[in-house]
Amino acid sequence: MGAILDSRGQPFALPQRGRARAGVPGPDGTTLLSGMPGTLFPYEASSWSTQEMGNWLPVIRSPDAEINWFRDRMVARSRDQVRNSGWASGGIQRILDNTVGTHLRLTATPDYRALAQRFRGVKFDSAWAEEFRQAAEARWRGFSESYGRWCDDTRQLTIGQMFRLGMRHKLVDGESITVTYWRPERVAPGRAEYATAFRLVDPDRVSNPYQMLDTKHMRGGVELDDNGMPIALHFRKAEQNDWYNALESNTWERVEIEDEDGWRRIFHDFERDRTDQHRGLGVFTSVINHMRMLSTYYGVELQAATIASQFGTYVTSPYDPALVQDALGGEGESELPLYQSLRAEWAKERPALFSGARIPTLAPGESIEAVSSQHPHGNFSAFAHEMLCVFAAATGVSVEQITQDWSKTNYSSARAALMETWKTLMRRRADFCINTATPMYCSWLWEAMDNNELPLPTGAPPFAYAATSYGRARWLGPARGWVDPVKEPEGAVVRMKSGTSTLELEGAEQGVDWEEVLAQRVIERDAYERAGIELPDWVMRPDQTEASPDPEGSHDPNSKNYRSG
């Protein structure tokens, strides 16, 4: 029987029976028997004895311990990528354009059924809900699109612009923070109509006072009660690195999340990956290393290509390098070196012209060589595309949306990619609306109802008694669009005819209000009739009956359209 030899050519020594084998201490202190490397690891994921797993020893930590200590560095790197990387900046723009666009349009949907069940005897019905919806939406438009920007505490943004900026903070910084203010002194004719105002706050300003370490009741600037519920946020009065606000940047202000009467002061929106997490992570966190390396790779390739293009040709000489070097080292600054003098005299005495153009001449034995650039190399595009696929997967958009290169995409693959992307984009929009848009609407609605500006049935309770039912709403964002503007609208018509969809749902998918579409169609129909123009096919004429004429051959037993009876 052959023996197994070691690196010295000697047979391996077999363990003797009855003797204890030496133990090897593992990374966590567990003794690993040297002769039984696999018995302690029922799963390969738990092994530390292999080369692949031996140096991979992550530590179990709480989400706050993983995020809060290193949050500023991760955010700074993400912002640097957005500032200096076209791919990162374009990816953020694609997400913003598809989730928020220029604004989110309110569709108020008060839960009249829940109100009727809870407050019996009060006439909450669909007719009241429709009247309430129209009034609330009209009032909200006046507030959110205020010409004087009174909805913004700094008077710079409309509500739609605040939504977009808040979503951008959430994507890049990992969280969006909105603070509600009560400004009754601004309410006056020609000024604000409501005392409610909102302010977006940079998440950098939220931190533990005086940069102290996290404690049981303080996590990254979020103050908790004994039950772990956030009760307040601690804000710096200025950005931490603003030298002109040095005093304010080292002064913290405590702001309670909710007043005693339930009025929300702070809306803190971030995606939670684990329970007991109190600060958020941006979309670039998992791929920041890849993006940084890709940016460096692009820069190196561009530099190499630039250098190669600048040195397009060179002259080779048959002379011995030492002799040429000695000739080039002539004494005196004004004295032309011997070798260069030789070349200049040769070209001067033997000029070559062709059709008036001078042809460069060389000394005997010299030749002109061209530099062929090898940058970018043949696999550059494929490698960069693969890296961008990783980035696209992390951000939830298709790689075509990142690169804006649709040359290799057909209709089926483009539609499949956009449908999958649309799910993620709609989830992002829904989360933002639940955590930011709807709470902001509810804060304003409370004041509007207290001002008796909205229709309510007799005996209706105040807003504070049924805030969730009164404040229920949907938000219309940018249109999904169509890959095929013929097939997909036809599919929408089929869905509505089959009863599986409605004009409201189809309009919402394209970012329009179905009632405005319907009202506009009435206006256009009347305009056609006044102008004496033939009505288009989508207009139902008064003399047109619902029953369509019998298909040709419906009474012929030999026809496929034959109908008995």
Coordinates of C-alpha atoms in Angstrom, one line a residue:
M1 CA 0.0 0.0 0.0
G2 CA 1.4 3.4 -0.9
A3 CA 2.1 6.1 1.7
I4 CA 1.1 9.7 1.7
L5 CA 4.3 11.9 1.8
D6 CA 4.7 15.3 3.2
S7 CA 6.7 18.3 1.7
R8 CA 10.0 16.7 2.8
G9 CA 9.2 13.4 1.2
Q10 CA 8.6 11.6 4.5
P11 CA 5.4 9.6 5.3
F12 CA 2.8 11.3 7.4
A13 CA 2.9 10.1 11.0
L14 CA -0.4 8.4 11.9
P15 CA -2.0 9.2 15.4
Q16 CA -1.4 6.4 17.9
R17 CA -4.4 4.8 19.5
G18 CA -5.2 5.5 23.1
R19 CA -3.3 8.8 23.2
A20 CA -5.0 12.1 23.4
R21 CA -4.5 14.3 20.3
A22 CA -3.3 17.8 20.6
G23 CA -5.9 20.5 20.5
V24 CA -5.8 23.6 18.3
P25 CA -7.4 26.7 19.8
G26 CA -10.0 28.3 17.4
P27 CA -10.7 32.0 17.0
D28 CA -13.4 32.0 19.6
G29 CA -11.5 30.0 22.1
T30 CA -13.0 26.6 21.2
T31 CA -10.5 23.7 21.1
L32 CA -10.4 22.2 17.7
L33 CA -8.9 18.6 17.5
S34 CA -6.1 18.6 15.0
G35 CA -7.1 15.2 13.6
M36 CA -10.8 16.1 13.2
P37 CA -11.0 19.4 11.3
G38 CA -14.6 18.9 10.1
T39 CA -16.4 17.4 13.0
L40 CA -17.1 20.7 14.7
F41 CA -18.6 22.3 11.6
P42 CA -21.9 20.8 10.5
Y43 CA -22.3 23.8 8.1
E44 CA -19.5 25.1 6.0
A45 CA -20.6 28.6 6.7
S46 CA -19.4 28.1 10.3
S47 CA -16.0 26.7 9.5
W48 CA -12.8 28.6 10.1
S49 CA -10.4 25.8 9.1
T50 CA -10.5 26.5 5.3
Q51 CA -8.5 29.1 3.5
E52 CA -11.6 30.9 2.3
M53 CA -13.2 31.1 5.7
G54 CA -10.2 31.3 8.0
N55 CA -9.9 35.2 7.9
W56 CA -13.6 35.9 7.6
L57 CA -14.8 36.4 11.1
P58 CA -17.5 39.1 11.3
V59 CA -18.7 40.2 14.7
I60 CA -22.3 40.1 15.9
R61 CA -23.4 43.7 16.8
S62 CA -26.6 45.6 17.3
P63 CA -27.7 47.7 14.3
D64 CA -26.9 50.9 16.1
A65 CA -23.4 49.7 16.9
E66 CA -22.9 48.8 13.2
I67 CA -24.2 52.1 11.9
N68 CA -23.9 55.0 14.4
W69 CA -20.1 54.8 15.0
F70 CA -19.3 54.9 11.3
R71 CA -22.3 56.7 9.9
D72 CA -20.5 60.0 9.0
R73 CA -17.8 58.4 7.1
M74 CA -20.2 56.2 5.0
V75 CA -22.4 59.2 4.2
A76 CA -19.4 61.4 3.3
R77 CA -18.2 58.7 0.8
S78 CA -21.6 58.3 -0.7
R79 CA -21.9 62.0 -1.3
D80 CA -18.5 62.1 -2.8
Q81 CA -19.6 59.5 -5.3
V82 CA -22.7 61.4 -6.2
R83 CA -20.7 64.6 -6.7
N84 CA -18.0 63.1 -8.8
S85 CA -19.4 59.9 -10.4
G86 CA -21.7 60.3 -13.4
W87 CA -23.1 56.8 -12.8
A88 CA -24.0 57.5 -9.2
S89 CA -25.5 60.9 -9.9
G90 CA -27.5 59.5 -12.8
G91 CA -28.7 56.6 -10.8
I92 CA -30.1 58.9 -8.1
Q93 CA -31.8 61.1 -10.7
R94 CA -33.5 58.1 -12.3
I95 CA -34.9 57.0 -9.0
L96 CA -36.1 60.5 -8.1
D97 CA -37.6 61.0 -11.5
N98 CA -39.6 57.8 -11.2
T99 CA -40.7 58.0 -7.6
V100 CA -41.4 61.7 -7.0
G101 CA -40.7 63.6 -10.2
T102 CA -41.6 67.3 -9.7
H103 CA -44.3 66.6 -7.1
L104 CA -46.7 64.0 -5.6
R105 CA -50.3 64.7 -6.2
L106 CA -52.7 64.2 -3.3
T107 CA -55.8 62.0 -3.7
A108 CA -57.7 62.3 -0.4
T109 CA -59.6 59.1 0.5
P110 CA -61.2 59.5 3.9
D111 CA -62.3 56.1 5.3
Y112 CA -66.0 56.9 5.6
R113 CA -66.8 53.2 6.3
A114 CA -64.5 53.2 9.4
L115 CA -65.9 56.5 10.5
A116 CA -69.5 55.3 10.1
Q117 CA -68.8 52.2 12.1
R118 CA -67.0 54.0 14.9
F119 CA -69.3 57.0 15.2
R120 CA -72.8 55.6 14.7
G121 CA -75.5 58.1 14.0
V122 CA -73.2 60.4 12.1
K123 CA -73.8 60.5 8.4
F124 CA -70.5 59.4 7.0
D125 CA -71.1 58.0 3.5
S126 CA -69.6 58.0 0.0
A127 CA -71.4 61.2 -0.9
W128 CA -69.7 63.0 2.1
A129 CA -66.4 61.4 1.3
E130 CA -66.5 62.7 -2.3
E131 CA -67.4 66.2 -1.1
F132 CA -64.7 66.1 1.5
R133 CA -62.1 64.8 -1.0
Q134 CA -62.7 67.6 -3.5
A135 CA -62.5 70.3 -0.8
A136 CA -59.4 68.9 0.9
E137 CA -57.5 68.5 -2.4
A138 CA -58.4 72.0 -3.5
R139 CA -57.3 73.5 -0.1
W140 CA -54.1 71.4 -0.1
R141 CA -53.1 72.6 -3.6
G142 CA -53.4 76.2 -2.4
F143 CA -51.2 75.4 0.6
S144 CA -48.6 73.1 -1.0
E145 CA -48.1 75.2 -4.1
S146 CA -48.2 78.6 -2.3
Y147 CA -46.8 81.4 -4.4
G148 CA -45.1 82.8 -1.3
R149 CA -43.7 79.4 -0.3
W150 CA -45.4 79.7 3.1
C151 CA -45.6 75.9 3.4
D152 CA -41.8 75.9 3.9
D153 CA -40.5 77.4 7.1
T154 CA -37.6 78.9 5.2
R155 CA -39.9 80.0 2.4
Q156 CA -37.8 78.5 -0.4
L157 CA -39.5 75.3 -1.5
T158 CA -43.0 74.1 -2.4
I159 CA -44.2 70.8 -0.9
G160 CA -43.4 69.0 -4.1
Q161 CA -39.8 70.3 -4.1
M162 CA -39.6 69.3 -0.4
F163 CA -40.7 65.8 -1.3
R164 CA -38.0 65.5 -3.9
L165 CA -35.3 66.8 -1.7
G166 CA -36.4 64.6 1.2
M167 CA -36.3 61.5 -1.0
R168 CA -32.8 62.5 -2.2
H169 CA -31.6 62.7 1.4
K170 CA -33.1 59.3 2.0
L171 CA -31.4 57.8 -0.9
V172 CA -27.9 59.3 -0.4
D173 CA -27.8 59.9 3.3
G174 CA -30.0 57.0 4.3
E175 CA -32.7 59.1 6.0
S176 CA -35.0 62.1 5.6
I177 CA -36.0 64.3 8.5
T178 CA -38.9 66.8 8.4
V179 CA -39.8 69.1 11.3
T180 CA -43.2 70.7 11.7
Y181 CA -43.5 74.3 12.9
W182 CA -46.4 76.4 14.1
R183 CA -46.1 80.0 12.8
P184 CA -49.4 81.8 13.7
E185 CA -47.7 85.2 13.4
R186 CA -47.4 84.6 9.6
V187 CA -51.1 84.3 9.0
A188 CA -52.4 87.5 7.5
P189 CA -54.1 88.7 4.3
G190 CA -51.5 88.5 1.5
R191 CA -49.3 86.3 3.6
A192 CA -49.7 82.7 4.9
E193 CA -53.2 81.1 5.1
Y194 CA -52.1 78.5 7.6
A195 CA -49.8 78.5 10.6
T196 CA -48.4 75.1 9.7
A197 CA -45.0 75.0 8.1
F198 CA -42.4 72.4 7.4
R199 CA -38.6 72.4 7.3
L200 CA -36.3 69.7 6.0
V201 CA -33.3 69.2 8.3
D202 CA -30.0 67.7 7.1
P203 CA -29.5 64.4 8.9
D204 CA -25.9 65.3 9.7
R205 CA -27.2 67.7 12.4
V206 CA -28.8 64.8 14.4
S207 CA -26.2 63.4 16.8
N208 CA -25.6 62.7 20.5
P209 CA -24.9 66.0 22.4
Y210 CA -21.2 66.7 22.6
Q211 CA -20.5 63.6 20.5
M212 CA -20.9 61.3 23.5
L213 CA -21.1 57.6 23.0
D214 CA -24.4 55.8 22.6
T215 CA -26.2 54.9 25.8
K216 CA -29.4 52.9 26.6
H217 CA -31.5 56.0 26.1
M218 CA -29.5 57.8 23.4
R219 CA -28.7 56.3 20.0
G220 CA -27.1 58.5 17.3
G221 CA -29.0 61.6 18.5
V222 CA -32.3 59.7 18.9
E223 CA -33.6 59.7 22.5
L224 CA -35.5 56.7 23.7
D225 CA -37.8 55.9 26.6
D226 CA -37.6 52.8 28.8
N227 CA -39.7 50.9 26.2
G228 CA -37.3 51.8 23.4
M229 CA -39.7 54.2 21.7
P230 CA -38.2 57.3 20.2
I231 CA -39.4 60.4 22.0
A232 CA -37.0 63.2 20.8
L233 CA -34.2 64.0 18.4
H234 CA -31.2 66.1 19.3
F235 CA -30.1 68.6 16.6
R236 CA -27.0 70.7 16.3
K237 CA -28.0 74.3 15.6
A238 CA -25.6 74.4 12.7
E239 CA -23.6 72.0 10.5
Q240 CA -20.6 70.6 12.4
N241 CA -17.9 71.8 10.1
D242 CA -19.2 75.3 9.4
W243 CA -16.4 77.5 10.9
Y244 CA -18.6 80.6 10.7
N245 CA -21.2 78.9 12.9
A246 CA -18.7 77.4 15.3
L247 CA -20.7 78.3 18.4
E248 CA -24.0 77.0 17.0
S249 CA -22.5 73.9 15.6
N250 CA -21.5 72.9 19.2
T251 CA -24.9 73.6 20.6
W252 CA -27.6 71.0 20.6
E253 CA -31.4 71.5 20.7
R254 CA -33.8 68.8 21.9
V255 CA -37.0 68.5 19.9
E256 CA -39.8 66.2 20.9
I257 CA -41.2 63.9 18.2
E258 CA -44.8 64.5 19.4
D259 CA -46.6 67.0 21.4
E260 CA -48.9 66.1 24.3
D261 CA -52.0 66.4 22.1
G262 CA -50.6 64.1 19.5
W263 CA -49.5 66.7 17.0
R264 CA -46.4 65.3 15.3
R265 CA -43.3 67.5 15.3
I266 CA -40.8 65.3 13.5
F267 CA -41.1 62.8 10.7
H268 CA -38.0 60.6 10.6
D269 CA -38.0 58.4 7.5
F270 CA -35.5 55.7 6.8
E271 CA -35.5 52.0 5.7
R272 CA -35.1 49.6 8.5
D273 CA -33.0 46.5 7.8
R274 CA -33.2 45.2 11.4
T275 CA -35.3 45.8 14.5
D276 CA -34.0 48.3 17.1
Q277 CA -32.4 50.4 14.3
H278 CA -32.6 54.1 14.7
R279 CA -30.5 55.6 11.9
G280 CA -30.6 54.8 8.2
L281 CA -28.2 53.7 5.4
G282 CA -28.0 55.1 1.9
V283 CA -28.5 53.0 -1.2
F284 CA -24.8 53.1 -2.0
T285 CA -23.5 51.6 1.2
S286 CA -23.2 48.0 0.0
V287 CA -21.5 49.0 -3.3
I288 CA -19.5 52.0 -2.3
N289 CA -16.2 50.1 -2.6
H290 CA -17.1 48.8 -6.0
M291 CA -18.1 52.3 -7.2
R292 CA -14.9 53.8 -5.9
M293 CA -12.7 51.2 -7.6
L294 CA -14.7 51.6 -10.9
S295 CA -14.1 55.4 -10.8
T296 CA -10.4 54.8 -10.2
Y297 CA -10.3 52.3 -13.0
Y298 CA -12.0 54.8 -15.4
G299 CA -9.4 57.5 -14.4
V300 CA -6.4 55.2 -15.0
E301 CA -7.7 54.0 -18.4
L302 CA -8.4 57.6 -19.4
Q303 CA -4.9 58.8 -18.3
A304 CA -3.2 55.9 -20.2
A305 CA -5.2 56.6 -23.4
T306 CA -4.4 60.4 -23.1
I307 CA -0.7 59.7 -22.7
A308 CA -0.7 57.3 -25.6
S309 CA -2.5 59.9 -27.9
Q310 CA 0.0 62.6 -27.0
F311 CA 3.0 60.5 -27.9
G312 CA 1.7 59.3 -31.3
T313 CA 5.1 58.8 -33.0
Y314 CA 8.8 58.6 -32.1
V315 CA 12.1 58.4 -33.9
T316 CA 14.5 55.4 -33.5
S317 CA 18.2 55.7 -34.1
P318 CA 20.8 53.0 -34.9
Y319 CA 23.5 54.7 -32.9
D320 CA 24.8 53.3 -29.7
P321 CA 22.9 54.7 -26.7
A322 CA 26.2 55.6 -24.8
L323 CA 27.5 57.5 -27.8
V324 CA 24.2 59.3 -28.3
Q325 CA 24.2 60.2 -24.6
D326 CA 27.7 61.5 -24.8
A327 CA 26.9 63.5 -27.8
L328 CA 23.8 65.0 -26.2
G329 CA 25.8 66.1 -23.2
G330 CA 27.6 69.1 -24.9
E331 CA 28.9 71.8 -22.7
G332 CA 27.4 75.3 -22.7
E333 CA 23.7 76.2 -22.7
S334 CA 23.8 77.9 -26.1
E335 CA 25.8 75.1 -27.8
L336 CA 23.7 72.8 -29.8
P337 CA 24.6 69.1 -28.9
L338 CA 26.4 67.2 -31.6
Y339 CA 23.7 64.7 -32.4
Q340 CA 21.0 67.3 -32.7
S341 CA 23.2 69.5 -34.9
L342 CA 23.8 66.5 -37.2
R343 CA 20.0 66.0 -37.5
A344 CA 19.3 69.7 -38.1
E345 CA 22.0 70.0 -40.8
W346 CA 20.8 66.9 -42.5
A347 CA 17.3 68.1 -42.7
K348 CA 18.4 71.6 -43.7
E349 CA 20.6 70.5 -46.6
R350 CA 18.2 67.9 -47.9
P351 CA 14.7 69.3 -47.7
A352 CA 12.0 67.1 -49.2
L353 CA 8.9 68.8 -50.7
F354 CA 5.8 67.3 -52.3
S355 CA 3.2 69.6 -53.9
G356 CA 4.5 72.4 -51.7
A357 CA 4.3 70.4 -48.5
R358 CA 7.5 69.6 -46.6
I359 CA 8.2 66.0 -45.8
P360 CA 10.2 65.3 -42.7
T361 CA 13.6 63.8 -43.4
L362 CA 15.6 61.6 -41.1
A363 CA 19.3 61.0 -40.6
P364 CA 20.8 57.8 -42.0
G365 CA 19.5 54.8 -40.1
E366 CA 16.6 56.6 -38.4
S367 CA 13.0 55.6 -38.7
I368 CA 9.6 56.9 -37.5
E369 CA 7.6 54.5 -35.4
A370 CA 3.9 54.9 -34.5
V371 CA 2.6 54.3 -31.0
S372 CA -0.5 52.0 -31.0
S373 CA -2.6 52.6 -28.0
Q374 CA -3.8 49.6 -26.1
H375 CA -6.3 51.6 -24.0
P376 CA -9.0 51.0 -23.3
H377 CA -8.3 47.3 -23.7
G378 CA -10.7 44.9 -25.3
N379 CA -12.5 43.8 -22.1
F380 CA -13.0 47.3 -20.7
S381 CA -16.6 47.7 -21.8
A382 CA -17.6 44.2 -20.6
F383 CA -15.9 44.7 -17.3
A384 CA -17.4 48.2 -16.7
H385 CA -20.9 46.9 -17.7
E386 CA -20.6 44.0 -15.1
M387 CA -19.6 46.5 -12.4
L388 CA -22.6 48.7 -13.3
C389 CA -24.9 45.6 -13.1
V390 CA -23.8 45.3 -9.4
F391 CA -24.6 48.9 -8.9
A392 CA -28.0 48.6 -10.6
A393 CA -28.9 45.6 -8.5
A394 CA -28.1 47.5 -5.3
T395 CA -30.2 50.6 -6.2
G396 CA -33.2 48.7 -7.6
V397 CA -33.1 50.0 -11.2
S398 CA -32.2 48.3 -14.4
V399 CA -28.7 48.6 -15.8
E400 CA -30.2 50.2 -18.9
Q401 CA -31.5 53.0 -16.8
I402 CA -28.1 53.5 -15.3
T403 CA -26.1 53.5 -18.5
Q404 CA -28.9 54.9 -20.7
D405 CA -27.7 52.4 -23.3
W406 CA -30.7 50.6 -24.9
S407 CA -28.9 49.4 -28.0
K408 CA -28.8 45.8 -26.9
T409 CA -32.4 45.7 -25.6
N410 CA -35.5 44.4 -27.4
Y411 CA -39.1 45.1 -26.5
S412 CA -39.6 42.0 -24.3
S413 CA -36.5 42.4 -22.3
A414 CA -37.0 46.1 -21.8
R415 CA -40.6 45.6 -20.6
A416 CA -39.6 42.8 -18.3
A417 CA -36.8 44.9 -16.8
L418 CA -39.0 48.0 -16.4
M419 CA -41.8 46.0 -14.8
E420 CA -39.4 44.6 -12.1
T421 CA -37.9 48.0 -11.6
W422 CA -41.3 49.6 -11.3
K423 CA -42.1 47.3 -8.3
T424 CA -39.1 48.6 -6.4
L425 CA -39.8 52.2 -7.4
M426 CA -43.4 51.9 -6.3
R427 CA -42.3 50.4 -3.0
R428 CA -39.9 53.3 -2.4
R429 CA -42.6 55.8 -3.2
A430 CA -45.1 54.0 -0.9
D431 CA -42.7 54.0 2.0
F432 CA -41.9 57.7 1.5
C433 CA -45.6 58.5 1.4
I434 CA -46.4 56.5 4.5
N435 CA -43.5 58.0 6.5
T436 CA -43.4 61.5 5.2
A437 CA -46.0 62.7 2.7
T438 CA -49.2 61.5 4.4
P439 CA -48.0 62.6 7.9
M440 CA -47.3 66.1 6.5
Y441 CA -50.8 66.1 4.9
C442 CA -52.3 65.1 8.2
S443 CA -50.5 67.9 10.1
W444 CA -52.0 70.4 7.7
L445 CA -55.4 68.7 7.7
W446 CA -55.7 69.1 11.5
E447 CA -55.4 72.8 11.2
A448 CA -57.8 73.0 8.2
M449 CA -60.4 71.1 10.0
D450 CA -60.0 73.1 13.2
N451 CA -60.6 76.2 11.0
N452 CA -63.9 74.6 9.8
E453 CA -62.8 74.8 6.1
L454 CA -63.9 71.3 5.2
P455 CA -67.4 69.8 5.0
L456 CA -68.4 67.6 7.9
P457 CA -71.7 66.0 8.8
T458 CA -73.5 67.0 11.9
G459 CA -72.0 65.5 15.0
A460 CA -68.7 64.6 13.3
P461 CA -65.8 64.3 15.8
P462 CA -62.7 66.6 15.6
F463 CA -59.6 65.5 13.7
A464 CA -57.7 64.3 16.8
Y465 CA -60.4 61.7 17.5
A466 CA -60.1 60.0 14.1
A467 CA -56.8 61.2 12.6
T468 CA -56.1 58.0 10.7
S469 CA -59.6 57.8 9.0
Y470 CA -59.7 61.5 8.1
G471 CA -56.1 61.6 6.8
R472 CA -56.2 58.5 4.6
A473 CA -54.8 59.4 1.2
R474 CA -53.1 58.1 -1.9
W475 CA -50.4 60.0 -3.9
L476 CA -50.0 60.2 -7.7
G477 CA -46.5 60.3 -8.9
P478 CA -44.8 60.3 -12.3
A479 CA -46.2 58.1 -15.1
R480 CA -44.8 54.7 -15.7
G481 CA -44.9 55.3 -19.4
W482 CA -45.2 52.8 -22.2
V483 CA -42.6 50.8 -24.1
D484 CA -45.1 50.2 -26.9
P485 CA -47.6 53.1 -27.1
V486 CA -50.0 51.0 -29.1
K487 CA -50.1 47.6 -27.4
E488 CA -50.1 48.8 -23.8
P489 CA -53.0 51.3 -24.1
E490 CA -55.0 48.5 -25.8
G491 CA -54.3 46.3 -22.9
A492 CA -55.6 49.0 -20.5
V493 CA -58.8 49.2 -22.5
V494 CA -59.2 45.4 -22.3
R495 CA -58.7 45.4 -18.5
M496 CA -61.3 48.1 -18.0
K497 CA -63.8 46.3 -20.3
S498 CA -63.2 43.1 -18.4
G499 CA -63.8 44.7 -15.1
T500 CA -60.3 44.0 -13.7
S501 CA -59.3 47.6 -13.7
T502 CA -60.9 51.1 -13.6
L503 CA -60.2 54.5 -15.1
E504 CA -58.9 55.7 -11.8
L505 CA -56.3 52.9 -11.6
E506 CA -55.2 53.3 -15.2
G507 CA -54.9 57.0 -14.8
A508 CA -52.9 56.7 -11.5
E509 CA -50.4 54.4 -13.3
Q510 CA -49.9 57.2 -15.9
G511 CA -49.7 59.9 -13.3
V512 CA -53.0 61.7 -14.2
D513 CA -56.2 62.3 -12.3
W514 CA -59.1 60.4 -13.8
E515 CA -61.7 63.0 -12.9
E516 CA -59.7 65.7 -14.6
V517 CA -59.4 63.5 -17.7
L518 CA -63.1 62.9 -17.7
A519 CA -63.9 66.6 -17.3
Q520 CA -61.5 67.4 -20.1
R521 CA -63.1 64.9 -22.4
V522 CA -66.5 66.6 -21.8
I523 CA -64.9 70.0 -22.7
E524 CA -63.4 68.6 -25.8
R525 CA -66.6 66.9 -26.9
D526 CA -68.5 70.2 -26.5
A527 CA -65.8 72.0 -28.5
Y528 CA -66.1 69.4 -31.3
E529 CA -69.8 70.0 -31.5
R530 CA -69.6 73.8 -31.5
A531 CA -67.0 73.7 -34.2
G532 CA -69.1 71.3 -36.3
I533 CA -66.3 68.7 -36.5
E534 CA -67.1 65.0 -36.6
L535 CA -66.8 63.5 -33.2
P536 CA -63.9 61.1 -32.6
D537 CA -64.5 57.4 -31.9
W538 CA -64.0 57.7 -28.2
V539 CA -67.1 60.0 -27.9
M540 CA -70.3 58.1 -27.2
R541 CA -73.0 59.7 -29.4
P542 CA -76.4 60.2 -27.9
D543 CA -78.1 58.1 -30.6
Q544 CA -75.6 55.3 -30.2
T545 CA -77.0 52.4 -28.3
E546 CA -75.1 50.1 -26.0
A547 CA -76.0 47.0 -28.0
S548 CA -73.7 46.6 -31.0
P549 CA -75.1 45.4 -34.3
D550 CA -75.1 41.7 -34.9
P551 CA -71.9 40.4 -36.5
E552 CA -72.1 39.5 -40.1
G553 CA -73.4 36.0 -40.5
S554 CA -74.9 35.7 -37.1
H555 CA -78.1 34.2 -38.5
D556 CA -76.3 31.9 -40.9
P557 CA -75.9 28.4 -39.4
N558 CA -72.8 27.8 -41.4
S559 CA -71.1 30.9 -40.2
K560 CA -68.7 31.0 -37.2
N561 CA -70.7 34.0 -35.8
Y562 CA -74.0 32.0 -35.8
R563 CA -76.0 32.3 -32.7
S564 CA -78.9 30.0 -32.0
G565 CA -82.2 31.4 -30.9

